[in-house]
Short mmCIF file of N, CA and C in Angstrom, two decimals:
data_model
loop_
_atom_site.label_atom_id
_atom_site.label_comp_id
_atom_site.label_asym_id
_atom_site.label_seq_id
_atom_site.Cartn_x
_atom_site.Cartn_y
_atom_site.Cartn_z
N MET N 11 -51.34 -50.63 16.64
CA MET N 11 -50.45 -49.50 16.83
C MET N 11 -49.14 -50.03 17.40
N ASP N 12 -48.04 -49.65 16.80
CA ASP N 12 -46.72 -50.01 17.33
C ASP N 12 -46.51 -49.31 18.67
N GLU N 13 -45.82 -49.97 19.57
CA GLU N 13 -45.54 -49.40 20.89
C GLU N 13 -44.78 -48.07 20.75
N PRO N 14 -44.98 -47.15 21.69
CA PRO N 14 -44.20 -45.90 21.66
C PRO N 14 -42.71 -46.19 21.78
N LEU N 15 -41.91 -45.28 21.30
CA LEU N 15 -40.47 -45.38 21.44
C LEU N 15 -40.06 -44.82 22.79
N THR N 16 -38.92 -45.25 23.28
CA THR N 16 -38.37 -44.68 24.51
C THR N 16 -37.63 -43.39 24.15
N ARG N 17 -37.33 -42.58 25.15
CA ARG N 17 -36.55 -41.36 24.91
C ARG N 17 -35.20 -41.71 24.31
N GLY N 18 -34.60 -42.80 24.78
CA GLY N 18 -33.31 -43.23 24.25
C GLY N 18 -33.41 -43.63 22.78
N GLU N 19 -34.49 -44.30 22.40
CA GLU N 19 -34.68 -44.70 21.00
C GLU N 19 -34.90 -43.48 20.11
N VAL N 20 -35.67 -42.51 20.58
CA VAL N 20 -35.88 -41.29 19.80
C VAL N 20 -34.56 -40.55 19.65
N ALA N 21 -33.79 -40.47 20.71
CA ALA N 21 -32.49 -39.80 20.65
C ALA N 21 -31.57 -40.53 19.65
N GLU N 22 -31.60 -41.84 19.66
CA GLU N 22 -30.79 -42.63 18.72
C GLU N 22 -31.23 -42.38 17.27
N LEU N 23 -32.55 -42.35 17.05
CA LEU N 23 -33.11 -42.06 15.72
C LEU N 23 -32.67 -40.68 15.25
N GLU N 24 -32.81 -39.68 16.12
CA GLU N 24 -32.45 -38.31 15.75
C GLU N 24 -30.94 -38.18 15.49
N ALA N 25 -30.14 -38.90 16.25
CA ALA N 25 -28.69 -38.87 16.02
C ALA N 25 -28.38 -39.48 14.65
N GLN N 26 -29.08 -40.54 14.30
CA GLN N 26 -28.85 -41.19 13.00
C GLN N 26 -29.21 -40.27 11.85
N ILE N 27 -30.35 -39.59 11.93
CA ILE N 27 -30.81 -38.76 10.81
C ILE N 27 -30.24 -37.34 10.85
N GLY N 28 -29.65 -36.96 11.98
CA GLY N 28 -28.98 -35.67 12.07
C GLY N 28 -29.89 -34.48 12.28
N VAL N 29 -31.09 -34.71 12.77
CA VAL N 29 -32.02 -33.60 12.99
C VAL N 29 -33.03 -34.01 14.08
N ARG N 30 -33.44 -33.02 14.87
CA ARG N 30 -34.48 -33.26 15.87
C ARG N 30 -35.83 -33.28 15.15
N LEU N 31 -36.62 -34.27 15.47
CA LEU N 31 -37.95 -34.38 14.86
C LEU N 31 -38.85 -33.24 15.34
N PRO N 32 -39.84 -32.83 14.53
CA PRO N 32 -40.79 -31.82 14.99
C PRO N 32 -41.47 -32.28 16.29
N GLU N 33 -41.69 -31.34 17.20
CA GLU N 33 -42.17 -31.68 18.54
C GLU N 33 -43.46 -32.51 18.54
N GLN N 34 -44.43 -32.15 17.71
CA GLN N 34 -45.70 -32.89 17.73
C GLN N 34 -45.49 -34.35 17.33
N TYR N 35 -44.69 -34.58 16.32
CA TYR N 35 -44.41 -35.95 15.88
C TYR N 35 -43.55 -36.67 16.91
N ARG N 36 -42.59 -35.97 17.46
CA ARG N 36 -41.71 -36.52 18.50
C ARG N 36 -42.55 -36.97 19.70
N ASP N 37 -43.47 -36.11 20.15
CA ASP N 37 -44.36 -36.46 21.26
C ASP N 37 -45.23 -37.66 20.92
N PHE N 38 -45.71 -37.72 19.69
CA PHE N 38 -46.52 -38.85 19.25
C PHE N 38 -45.71 -40.14 19.39
N LEU N 39 -44.47 -40.14 18.89
CA LEU N 39 -43.63 -41.33 18.96
C LEU N 39 -43.38 -41.75 20.40
N LEU N 40 -43.23 -40.78 21.30
CA LEU N 40 -42.94 -41.07 22.70
C LEU N 40 -44.16 -41.49 23.52
N HIS N 41 -45.34 -40.98 23.17
CA HIS N 41 -46.50 -41.17 24.03
C HIS N 41 -47.66 -41.95 23.41
N VAL N 42 -47.71 -42.03 22.08
CA VAL N 42 -48.83 -42.71 21.44
C VAL N 42 -48.37 -44.01 20.78
N GLY N 43 -47.46 -43.90 19.85
CA GLY N 43 -46.97 -45.10 19.18
C GLY N 43 -46.00 -44.75 18.08
N ALA N 44 -45.27 -45.76 17.64
CA ALA N 44 -44.26 -45.57 16.59
C ALA N 44 -44.84 -45.72 15.20
N GLY N 45 -46.14 -45.88 15.10
CA GLY N 45 -46.82 -46.01 13.81
C GLY N 45 -48.02 -46.93 13.95
N GLY N 46 -48.80 -47.00 12.89
CA GLY N 46 -49.98 -47.87 12.90
C GLY N 46 -51.21 -47.13 12.44
N ALA N 47 -52.29 -47.25 13.19
CA ALA N 47 -53.56 -46.64 12.79
C ALA N 47 -53.39 -45.15 12.55
N GLY N 48 -54.02 -44.68 11.48
CA GLY N 48 -53.93 -43.26 11.15
C GLY N 48 -54.59 -42.98 9.83
N PRO N 49 -54.44 -41.78 9.32
CA PRO N 49 -55.07 -41.39 8.06
C PRO N 49 -54.78 -42.38 6.92
N ALA N 50 -55.75 -42.54 6.05
CA ALA N 50 -55.66 -43.40 4.87
C ALA N 50 -55.29 -44.83 5.29
N TYR N 51 -54.14 -45.32 4.83
CA TYR N 51 -53.73 -46.68 5.17
C TYR N 51 -52.87 -46.75 6.42
N GLY N 52 -52.88 -45.71 7.21
CA GLY N 52 -52.17 -45.70 8.48
C GLY N 52 -50.87 -44.93 8.44
N LEU N 53 -50.34 -44.73 9.62
CA LEU N 53 -49.11 -43.99 9.81
C LEU N 53 -47.93 -44.96 9.67
N PHE N 54 -47.02 -44.67 8.75
CA PHE N 54 -45.87 -45.54 8.56
C PHE N 54 -45.11 -45.68 9.87
N PRO N 55 -44.82 -46.90 10.30
CA PRO N 55 -44.07 -47.08 11.53
C PRO N 55 -42.58 -46.81 11.33
N VAL N 56 -41.95 -46.29 12.37
CA VAL N 56 -40.49 -46.14 12.38
C VAL N 56 -39.96 -47.27 13.25
N ARG N 57 -39.01 -48.02 12.68
CA ARG N 57 -38.50 -49.20 13.36
C ARG N 57 -36.99 -49.31 13.18
N ARG N 58 -36.37 -50.00 14.12
CA ARG N 58 -34.95 -50.30 13.99
C ARG N 58 -34.83 -51.62 13.23
N VAL N 59 -34.12 -51.56 12.10
CA VAL N 59 -33.91 -52.73 11.27
C VAL N 59 -32.40 -52.87 11.05
N GLN N 60 -31.86 -53.99 11.47
CA GLN N 60 -30.42 -54.23 11.35
C GLN N 60 -29.61 -53.05 11.90
N ASP N 61 -29.95 -52.64 13.10
CA ASP N 61 -29.26 -51.57 13.82
C ASP N 61 -29.36 -50.19 13.17
N ARG N 62 -30.30 -49.99 12.26
CA ARG N 62 -30.54 -48.68 11.64
C ARG N 62 -32.03 -48.39 11.75
N TRP N 63 -32.36 -47.13 11.95
CA TRP N 63 -33.76 -46.72 12.01
C TRP N 63 -34.26 -46.42 10.60
N CYS N 64 -35.51 -46.79 10.34
CA CYS N 64 -36.13 -46.47 9.05
C CYS N 64 -37.64 -46.47 9.22
N TRP N 65 -38.31 -45.83 8.29
CA TRP N 65 -39.77 -45.86 8.24
C TRP N 65 -40.15 -46.96 7.27
N GLU N 66 -41.21 -47.69 7.60
CA GLU N 66 -41.64 -48.80 6.75
C GLU N 66 -43.07 -48.55 6.28
N GLY N 67 -43.32 -48.89 5.03
CA GLY N 67 -44.64 -48.75 4.44
C GLY N 67 -44.49 -48.54 2.95
N ASP N 68 -45.59 -48.61 2.25
CA ASP N 68 -45.60 -48.50 0.79
C ASP N 68 -45.20 -47.08 0.37
N GLY N 69 -43.93 -46.91 0.05
CA GLY N 69 -43.42 -45.61 -0.35
C GLY N 69 -42.59 -44.92 0.71
N ALA N 70 -42.51 -45.52 1.90
CA ALA N 70 -41.69 -44.91 2.96
C ALA N 70 -40.24 -44.80 2.53
N ASP N 71 -39.81 -45.73 1.68
CA ASP N 71 -38.42 -45.71 1.23
C ASP N 71 -38.13 -44.61 0.21
N LEU N 72 -39.14 -43.83 -0.17
CA LEU N 72 -38.91 -42.69 -1.06
C LEU N 72 -38.12 -41.58 -0.36
N ALA N 73 -38.19 -41.55 0.96
CA ALA N 73 -37.45 -40.55 1.72
C ALA N 73 -35.98 -40.94 1.76
N ASP N 74 -35.13 -39.98 1.45
CA ASP N 74 -33.69 -40.19 1.52
C ASP N 74 -33.24 -39.83 2.93
N LEU N 75 -33.03 -40.85 3.76
CA LEU N 75 -32.71 -40.63 5.17
C LEU N 75 -31.41 -39.86 5.37
N SER N 76 -30.53 -39.88 4.38
CA SER N 76 -29.28 -39.15 4.50
C SER N 76 -29.46 -37.65 4.26
N ARG N 77 -30.66 -37.24 3.81
CA ARG N 77 -30.90 -35.82 3.51
C ARG N 77 -31.95 -35.18 4.42
N LEU N 78 -32.27 -35.83 5.52
CA LEU N 78 -33.33 -35.31 6.38
C LEU N 78 -32.96 -34.04 7.12
N ALA N 79 -31.69 -33.81 7.34
CA ALA N 79 -31.27 -32.58 8.02
C ALA N 79 -31.25 -31.39 7.06
N GLU N 80 -31.30 -31.65 5.77
CA GLU N 80 -31.35 -30.56 4.78
C GLU N 80 -32.73 -29.93 4.80
N PRO N 81 -32.84 -28.64 4.60
CA PRO N 81 -34.16 -28.01 4.59
C PRO N 81 -35.00 -28.47 3.39
N PHE N 82 -36.27 -28.72 3.69
CA PHE N 82 -37.22 -29.02 2.62
C PHE N 82 -37.30 -27.78 1.72
N PRO N 83 -37.30 -27.96 0.39
CA PRO N 83 -37.29 -26.80 -0.50
C PRO N 83 -38.53 -25.92 -0.33
N ASP N 84 -38.30 -24.61 -0.35
CA ASP N 84 -39.41 -23.67 -0.27
C ASP N 84 -40.20 -23.60 -1.58
N ARG N 85 -39.55 -24.00 -2.65
CA ARG N 85 -40.19 -23.96 -3.97
C ARG N 85 -39.96 -25.27 -4.69
N GLY N 86 -40.90 -25.58 -5.58
CA GLY N 86 -40.75 -26.73 -6.45
C GLY N 86 -40.04 -26.33 -7.73
N PRO N 87 -40.13 -27.17 -8.73
CA PRO N 87 -39.49 -26.85 -10.01
C PRO N 87 -40.08 -25.58 -10.62
N ASP N 88 -39.31 -24.98 -11.50
CA ASP N 88 -39.75 -23.78 -12.22
C ASP N 88 -41.09 -24.08 -12.91
N PRO N 89 -42.13 -23.29 -12.63
CA PRO N 89 -43.44 -23.54 -13.24
C PRO N 89 -43.39 -23.56 -14.78
N LYS N 90 -42.52 -22.73 -15.37
CA LYS N 90 -42.39 -22.73 -16.83
C LYS N 90 -41.87 -24.08 -17.32
N LEU N 91 -40.90 -24.64 -16.60
CA LEU N 91 -40.38 -25.96 -16.95
C LEU N 91 -41.48 -27.01 -16.89
N LEU N 92 -42.30 -26.97 -15.84
CA LEU N 92 -43.40 -27.92 -15.72
C LEU N 92 -44.42 -27.74 -16.83
N ASP N 93 -44.77 -26.48 -17.12
CA ASP N 93 -45.71 -26.22 -18.22
C ASP N 93 -45.16 -26.74 -19.54
N ASP N 94 -43.86 -26.49 -19.79
CA ASP N 94 -43.23 -26.98 -21.02
C ASP N 94 -43.28 -28.50 -21.09
N LEU N 95 -42.95 -29.15 -19.98
CA LEU N 95 -42.98 -30.61 -19.97
C LEU N 95 -44.40 -31.14 -20.20
N LEU N 96 -45.37 -30.53 -19.53
CA LEU N 96 -46.75 -30.97 -19.71
C LEU N 96 -47.24 -30.75 -21.14
N SER N 97 -46.81 -29.65 -21.75
CA SER N 97 -47.24 -29.38 -23.13
C SER N 97 -46.61 -30.36 -24.11
N GLN N 98 -45.51 -30.99 -23.73
CA GLN N 98 -44.83 -31.95 -24.60
C GLN N 98 -45.31 -33.38 -24.39
N ARG N 99 -46.24 -33.57 -23.47
CA ARG N 99 -46.73 -34.93 -23.21
C ARG N 99 -47.43 -35.47 -24.45
N PRO N 100 -47.01 -36.63 -24.91
CA PRO N 100 -47.61 -37.22 -26.13
C PRO N 100 -49.09 -37.56 -25.92
N GLU N 101 -49.85 -37.41 -26.96
CA GLU N 101 -51.26 -37.79 -26.97
C GLU N 101 -51.44 -38.94 -27.94
N VAL N 102 -52.22 -39.92 -27.57
CA VAL N 102 -52.38 -41.13 -28.38
C VAL N 102 -52.88 -40.82 -29.79
N GLU N 103 -53.73 -39.80 -29.92
CA GLU N 103 -54.27 -39.47 -31.25
C GLU N 103 -53.22 -38.91 -32.21
N ASP N 104 -52.05 -38.54 -31.68
CA ASP N 104 -50.98 -38.02 -32.54
C ASP N 104 -50.14 -39.14 -33.16
N PHE N 105 -50.47 -40.38 -32.88
CA PHE N 105 -49.68 -41.51 -33.36
C PHE N 105 -50.55 -42.49 -34.14
N ASP N 106 -49.99 -42.98 -35.24
CA ASP N 106 -50.69 -44.00 -36.03
C ASP N 106 -50.46 -45.39 -35.43
N ASP N 107 -49.34 -45.55 -34.78
CA ASP N 107 -48.96 -46.85 -34.24
C ASP N 107 -48.93 -46.76 -32.71
N LEU N 108 -49.65 -47.64 -32.05
CA LEU N 108 -49.73 -47.64 -30.60
C LEU N 108 -48.36 -47.89 -29.96
N GLU N 109 -47.52 -48.69 -30.61
CA GLU N 109 -46.17 -48.94 -30.09
C GLU N 109 -45.34 -47.66 -30.08
N ASP N 110 -45.49 -46.84 -31.12
CA ASP N 110 -44.77 -45.56 -31.16
C ASP N 110 -45.24 -44.64 -30.04
N PHE N 111 -46.54 -44.64 -29.78
CA PHE N 111 -47.07 -43.85 -28.68
C PHE N 111 -46.51 -44.34 -27.35
N ASP N 112 -46.50 -45.66 -27.15
CA ASP N 112 -45.97 -46.23 -25.91
C ASP N 112 -44.52 -45.81 -25.70
N ASP N 113 -43.72 -45.84 -26.76
CA ASP N 113 -42.32 -45.42 -26.66
C ASP N 113 -42.21 -43.93 -26.30
N ALA N 114 -43.04 -43.12 -26.94
CA ALA N 114 -43.01 -41.67 -26.70
C ALA N 114 -43.45 -41.34 -25.27
N ILE N 115 -44.49 -42.00 -24.79
CA ILE N 115 -44.98 -41.71 -23.43
C ILE N 115 -43.97 -42.20 -22.39
N GLU N 116 -43.30 -43.30 -22.68
CA GLU N 116 -42.27 -43.80 -21.77
C GLU N 116 -41.10 -42.81 -21.68
N ALA N 117 -40.69 -42.28 -22.81
CA ALA N 117 -39.60 -41.28 -22.82
C ALA N 117 -40.03 -40.02 -22.08
N TRP N 118 -41.29 -39.59 -22.28
CA TRP N 118 -41.79 -38.41 -21.59
C TRP N 118 -41.84 -38.66 -20.08
N ASP N 119 -42.34 -39.84 -19.68
CA ASP N 119 -42.41 -40.18 -18.26
C ASP N 119 -41.03 -40.11 -17.60
N GLU N 120 -40.00 -40.54 -18.31
CA GLU N 120 -38.64 -40.48 -17.76
C GLU N 120 -38.20 -39.03 -17.55
N ARG N 121 -38.53 -38.15 -18.49
CA ARG N 121 -38.17 -36.72 -18.33
C ARG N 121 -38.95 -36.11 -17.17
N TRP N 122 -40.24 -36.44 -17.09
CA TRP N 122 -41.08 -35.93 -16.02
C TRP N 122 -40.57 -36.40 -14.66
N ALA N 123 -40.28 -37.68 -14.55
CA ALA N 123 -39.81 -38.25 -13.28
C ALA N 123 -38.48 -37.64 -12.86
N ALA N 124 -37.60 -37.35 -13.82
CA ALA N 124 -36.30 -36.75 -13.49
C ALA N 124 -36.48 -35.40 -12.81
N VAL N 125 -37.53 -34.68 -13.16
CA VAL N 125 -37.80 -33.36 -12.56
C VAL N 125 -38.62 -33.53 -11.27
N MET N 126 -39.72 -34.24 -11.36
CA MET N 126 -40.65 -34.32 -10.24
C MET N 126 -40.18 -35.20 -9.08
N PHE N 127 -39.42 -36.24 -9.39
CA PHE N 127 -38.99 -37.18 -8.36
C PHE N 127 -37.50 -37.05 -8.05
N ALA N 128 -36.91 -35.92 -8.41
CA ALA N 128 -35.50 -35.67 -8.07
C ALA N 128 -35.36 -35.73 -6.55
N PRO N 129 -34.29 -36.35 -6.05
CA PRO N 129 -34.13 -36.51 -4.60
C PRO N 129 -34.20 -35.21 -3.79
N GLU N 130 -33.74 -34.11 -4.37
CA GLU N 130 -33.78 -32.85 -3.63
C GLU N 130 -35.20 -32.33 -3.40
N ARG N 131 -36.18 -32.86 -4.13
CA ARG N 131 -37.58 -32.43 -3.97
C ARG N 131 -38.13 -32.77 -2.60
N THR N 132 -37.62 -33.86 -2.00
CA THR N 132 -38.15 -34.29 -0.70
C THR N 132 -37.07 -34.31 0.38
N ALA N 133 -35.97 -33.59 0.16
CA ALA N 133 -34.98 -33.45 1.22
C ALA N 133 -35.68 -32.84 2.43
N GLY N 134 -35.35 -33.31 3.62
CA GLY N 134 -35.95 -32.75 4.83
C GLY N 134 -37.37 -33.22 5.08
N ALA N 135 -37.77 -34.34 4.47
CA ALA N 135 -39.15 -34.82 4.64
C ALA N 135 -39.17 -36.34 4.67
N ILE N 136 -40.18 -36.88 5.38
CA ILE N 136 -40.40 -38.33 5.40
C ILE N 136 -41.82 -38.62 4.92
N ALA N 137 -41.94 -39.66 4.11
CA ALA N 137 -43.27 -40.14 3.72
C ALA N 137 -43.84 -40.84 4.95
N ILE N 138 -45.05 -40.44 5.35
CA ILE N 138 -45.60 -41.02 6.58
C ILE N 138 -46.92 -41.75 6.38
N SER N 139 -47.52 -41.64 5.18
CA SER N 139 -48.81 -42.29 4.97
C SER N 139 -49.03 -42.54 3.49
N HIS N 140 -49.67 -43.65 3.19
CA HIS N 140 -50.02 -44.00 1.81
C HIS N 140 -51.52 -43.81 1.64
N LEU N 141 -51.89 -43.06 0.61
CA LEU N 141 -53.31 -42.76 0.37
C LEU N 141 -53.94 -43.74 -0.61
N GLY N 142 -53.13 -44.55 -1.27
CA GLY N 142 -53.59 -45.44 -2.33
C GLY N 142 -53.20 -44.87 -3.68
N CYS N 143 -53.14 -45.72 -4.68
CA CYS N 143 -52.82 -45.32 -6.06
C CYS N 143 -51.51 -44.52 -6.14
N ALA N 144 -50.52 -44.90 -5.33
CA ALA N 144 -49.19 -44.29 -5.30
C ALA N 144 -49.19 -42.83 -4.82
N GLN N 145 -50.25 -42.41 -4.17
CA GLN N 145 -50.29 -41.07 -3.57
C GLN N 145 -49.93 -41.20 -2.09
N ARG N 146 -49.17 -40.23 -1.60
CA ARG N 146 -48.70 -40.30 -0.23
C ARG N 146 -48.79 -38.94 0.45
N GLU N 147 -48.55 -38.93 1.75
CA GLU N 147 -48.43 -37.68 2.49
C GLU N 147 -47.08 -37.69 3.19
N TRP N 148 -46.47 -36.50 3.27
CA TRP N 148 -45.13 -36.33 3.81
C TRP N 148 -45.18 -35.41 5.01
N LEU N 149 -44.34 -35.69 6.00
CA LEU N 149 -44.12 -34.81 7.13
C LEU N 149 -42.79 -34.10 6.90
N ILE N 150 -42.84 -32.78 6.92
CA ILE N 150 -41.63 -31.99 6.72
C ILE N 150 -40.93 -31.88 8.08
N ILE N 151 -39.66 -32.28 8.12
CA ILE N 151 -38.96 -32.26 9.41
C ILE N 151 -37.81 -31.24 9.47
N SER N 152 -37.48 -30.63 8.33
CA SER N 152 -36.42 -29.61 8.31
C SER N 152 -36.82 -28.47 7.39
N GLY N 153 -36.42 -27.27 7.75
CA GLY N 153 -36.69 -26.12 6.90
C GLY N 153 -37.86 -25.29 7.39
N SER N 154 -38.25 -24.33 6.58
CA SER N 154 -39.29 -23.37 6.99
C SER N 154 -40.68 -23.99 7.13
N HIS N 155 -40.90 -25.15 6.55
CA HIS N 155 -42.22 -25.81 6.62
C HIS N 155 -42.23 -26.93 7.67
N ARG N 156 -41.23 -26.96 8.51
CA ARG N 156 -41.06 -28.01 9.52
C ARG N 156 -42.35 -28.24 10.30
N GLY N 157 -42.72 -29.52 10.44
CA GLY N 157 -43.88 -29.88 11.24
C GLY N 157 -45.19 -29.92 10.46
N THR N 158 -45.15 -29.59 9.16
CA THR N 158 -46.38 -29.58 8.37
C THR N 158 -46.47 -30.82 7.49
N ILE N 159 -47.68 -31.07 7.01
CA ILE N 159 -47.96 -32.24 6.17
C ILE N 159 -48.19 -31.78 4.74
N TRP N 160 -47.58 -32.49 3.80
CA TRP N 160 -47.70 -32.18 2.38
C TRP N 160 -48.27 -33.38 1.62
N SER N 161 -49.10 -33.09 0.66
CA SER N 161 -49.70 -34.09 -0.21
C SER N 161 -48.77 -34.38 -1.39
N ASP N 162 -48.67 -35.64 -1.76
CA ASP N 162 -47.83 -36.06 -2.88
C ASP N 162 -48.66 -36.82 -3.90
N CYS N 163 -49.07 -36.09 -4.94
CA CYS N 163 -49.82 -36.69 -6.05
C CYS N 163 -49.01 -36.60 -7.34
N ARG N 164 -47.69 -36.63 -7.20
CA ARG N 164 -46.83 -36.50 -8.37
C ARG N 164 -47.08 -37.61 -9.38
N VAL N 165 -47.53 -38.76 -8.92
CA VAL N 165 -47.84 -39.86 -9.82
C VAL N 165 -48.95 -39.46 -10.80
N ASP N 166 -49.76 -38.50 -10.43
CA ASP N 166 -50.85 -38.00 -11.27
C ASP N 166 -50.50 -36.65 -11.91
N ASP N 167 -49.20 -36.38 -12.01
CA ASP N 167 -48.69 -35.16 -12.65
C ASP N 167 -49.10 -33.89 -11.90
N VAL N 168 -49.23 -34.00 -10.58
CA VAL N 168 -49.55 -32.87 -9.73
C VAL N 168 -48.40 -32.70 -8.74
N ASP N 169 -47.92 -31.49 -8.58
CA ASP N 169 -46.76 -31.25 -7.73
C ASP N 169 -47.09 -31.45 -6.25
N LEU N 170 -46.06 -31.62 -5.45
CA LEU N 170 -46.21 -31.65 -4.00
C LEU N 170 -46.92 -30.37 -3.55
N ALA N 171 -47.80 -30.49 -2.57
CA ALA N 171 -48.53 -29.31 -2.10
C ALA N 171 -48.83 -29.44 -0.62
N PRO N 172 -48.77 -28.34 0.11
CA PRO N 172 -49.08 -28.41 1.55
C PRO N 172 -50.56 -28.68 1.76
N LEU N 173 -50.87 -29.43 2.81
CA LEU N 173 -52.27 -29.57 3.21
C LEU N 173 -52.64 -28.28 3.93
N LEU N 174 -53.83 -27.79 3.62
CA LEU N 174 -54.30 -26.53 4.21
C LEU N 174 -55.65 -26.75 4.86
N ASP N 175 -55.90 -26.00 5.92
CA ASP N 175 -57.21 -25.96 6.57
C ASP N 175 -57.52 -24.49 6.79
N ASP N 176 -58.53 -24.00 6.10
CA ASP N 176 -58.86 -22.56 6.14
C ASP N 176 -57.65 -21.70 5.83
N GLY N 177 -56.86 -22.12 4.84
CA GLY N 177 -55.71 -21.36 4.40
C GLY N 177 -54.47 -21.49 5.26
N ARG N 178 -54.56 -22.26 6.35
CA ARG N 178 -53.40 -22.45 7.24
C ARG N 178 -52.78 -23.82 6.99
N LEU N 179 -51.44 -23.86 7.09
CA LEU N 179 -50.74 -25.13 6.95
C LEU N 179 -51.19 -26.11 8.02
N VAL N 180 -51.39 -27.36 7.63
CA VAL N 180 -51.80 -28.40 8.57
C VAL N 180 -50.56 -29.01 9.23
N THR N 181 -50.55 -28.99 10.55
CA THR N 181 -49.45 -29.58 11.31
C THR N 181 -49.72 -31.07 11.53
N PHE N 182 -48.70 -31.78 11.99
CA PHE N 182 -48.85 -33.21 12.27
C PHE N 182 -50.00 -33.46 13.24
N ALA N 183 -50.04 -32.73 14.36
CA ALA N 183 -51.08 -32.96 15.37
C ALA N 183 -52.47 -32.70 14.79
N HIS N 184 -52.62 -31.64 14.02
CA HIS N 184 -53.91 -31.33 13.41
C HIS N 184 -54.31 -32.45 12.45
N TRP N 185 -53.38 -32.88 11.62
CA TRP N 185 -53.61 -33.95 10.64
C TRP N 185 -54.08 -35.22 11.34
N TYR N 186 -53.38 -35.61 12.40
CA TYR N 186 -53.70 -36.87 13.06
C TYR N 186 -54.99 -36.77 13.87
N THR N 187 -55.16 -35.70 14.64
CA THR N 187 -56.36 -35.59 15.46
C THR N 187 -57.61 -35.37 14.61
N ASP N 188 -57.46 -34.71 13.46
CA ASP N 188 -58.60 -34.57 12.54
C ASP N 188 -59.03 -35.95 12.05
N TRP N 189 -58.07 -36.78 11.69
CA TRP N 189 -58.40 -38.15 11.28
C TRP N 189 -59.07 -38.89 12.43
N LEU N 190 -58.52 -38.78 13.63
CA LEU N 190 -59.05 -39.48 14.79
C LEU N 190 -60.49 -39.04 15.08
N THR N 191 -60.75 -37.75 15.01
CA THR N 191 -62.10 -37.23 15.23
C THR N 191 -63.07 -37.78 14.20
N ASN N 192 -62.66 -37.76 12.94
CA ASN N 192 -63.54 -38.28 11.87
C ASN N 192 -63.74 -39.78 11.99
N ALA N 193 -62.72 -40.51 12.39
CA ALA N 193 -62.85 -41.96 12.57
C ALA N 193 -63.80 -42.27 13.72
N GLU N 194 -63.71 -41.47 14.79
CA GLU N 194 -64.60 -41.66 15.93
C GLU N 194 -66.05 -41.39 15.54
N ARG N 195 -66.26 -40.32 14.76
CA ARG N 195 -67.63 -40.00 14.29
C ARG N 195 -68.19 -41.13 13.43
N ALA N 196 -67.34 -41.67 12.57
CA ALA N 196 -67.79 -42.71 11.65
C ALA N 196 -68.15 -44.01 12.38
N THR N 197 -67.56 -44.25 13.54
CA THR N 197 -67.83 -45.51 14.25
C THR N 197 -68.81 -45.34 15.40
N SER N 198 -69.18 -44.10 15.73
CA SER N 198 -70.12 -43.87 16.83
C SER N 198 -71.53 -44.10 16.35
N PRO N 199 -72.34 -44.75 17.19
CA PRO N 199 -73.75 -44.92 16.81
C PRO N 199 -74.44 -43.55 16.73
N SER N 200 -75.26 -43.39 15.71
CA SER N 200 -75.95 -42.10 15.57
C SER N 200 -77.03 -41.97 16.62
N SER N 201 -77.22 -40.74 17.07
CA SER N 201 -78.21 -40.52 18.14
C SER N 201 -79.56 -40.21 17.57
#
């Protein structure tokens, strides 16, 4: 686990990104650590690199640090647009030549990525954990969903979605302590 940040370091980080971090995450950085052990492959650490703060980890750089003060969008792309794009996805059986299929799927992937991975999709959010296979989880730091965790399976053609527990949005503290509780159960000797 990376050492906790000082109040001065958190203030410097927040001044750089132009927004106050959600309280639960802010408290974590101040009292627990700046990253390390956590859900999936761990919590991406926030570190000062060449006099700038950034999050490090596989996919942490997907967050546009210059857009963190912007509100995270309340809605994703138009569902009709997504349905249209998905219906246009090439199928290998529609091609006689595998090279033609490869070209068609590459062109489709570019159109899909332009919609699903547009920078405004994750404004106001930081990638904080890697789940494997290019799937990640994001902490929303600006907007109406501030302080909640969202799943990112866009690599599998699934839109960003909030994590829910009994229909309620999962907050950072809930997400982390749930992992901690489950990790403790998994390592405790059975009675």
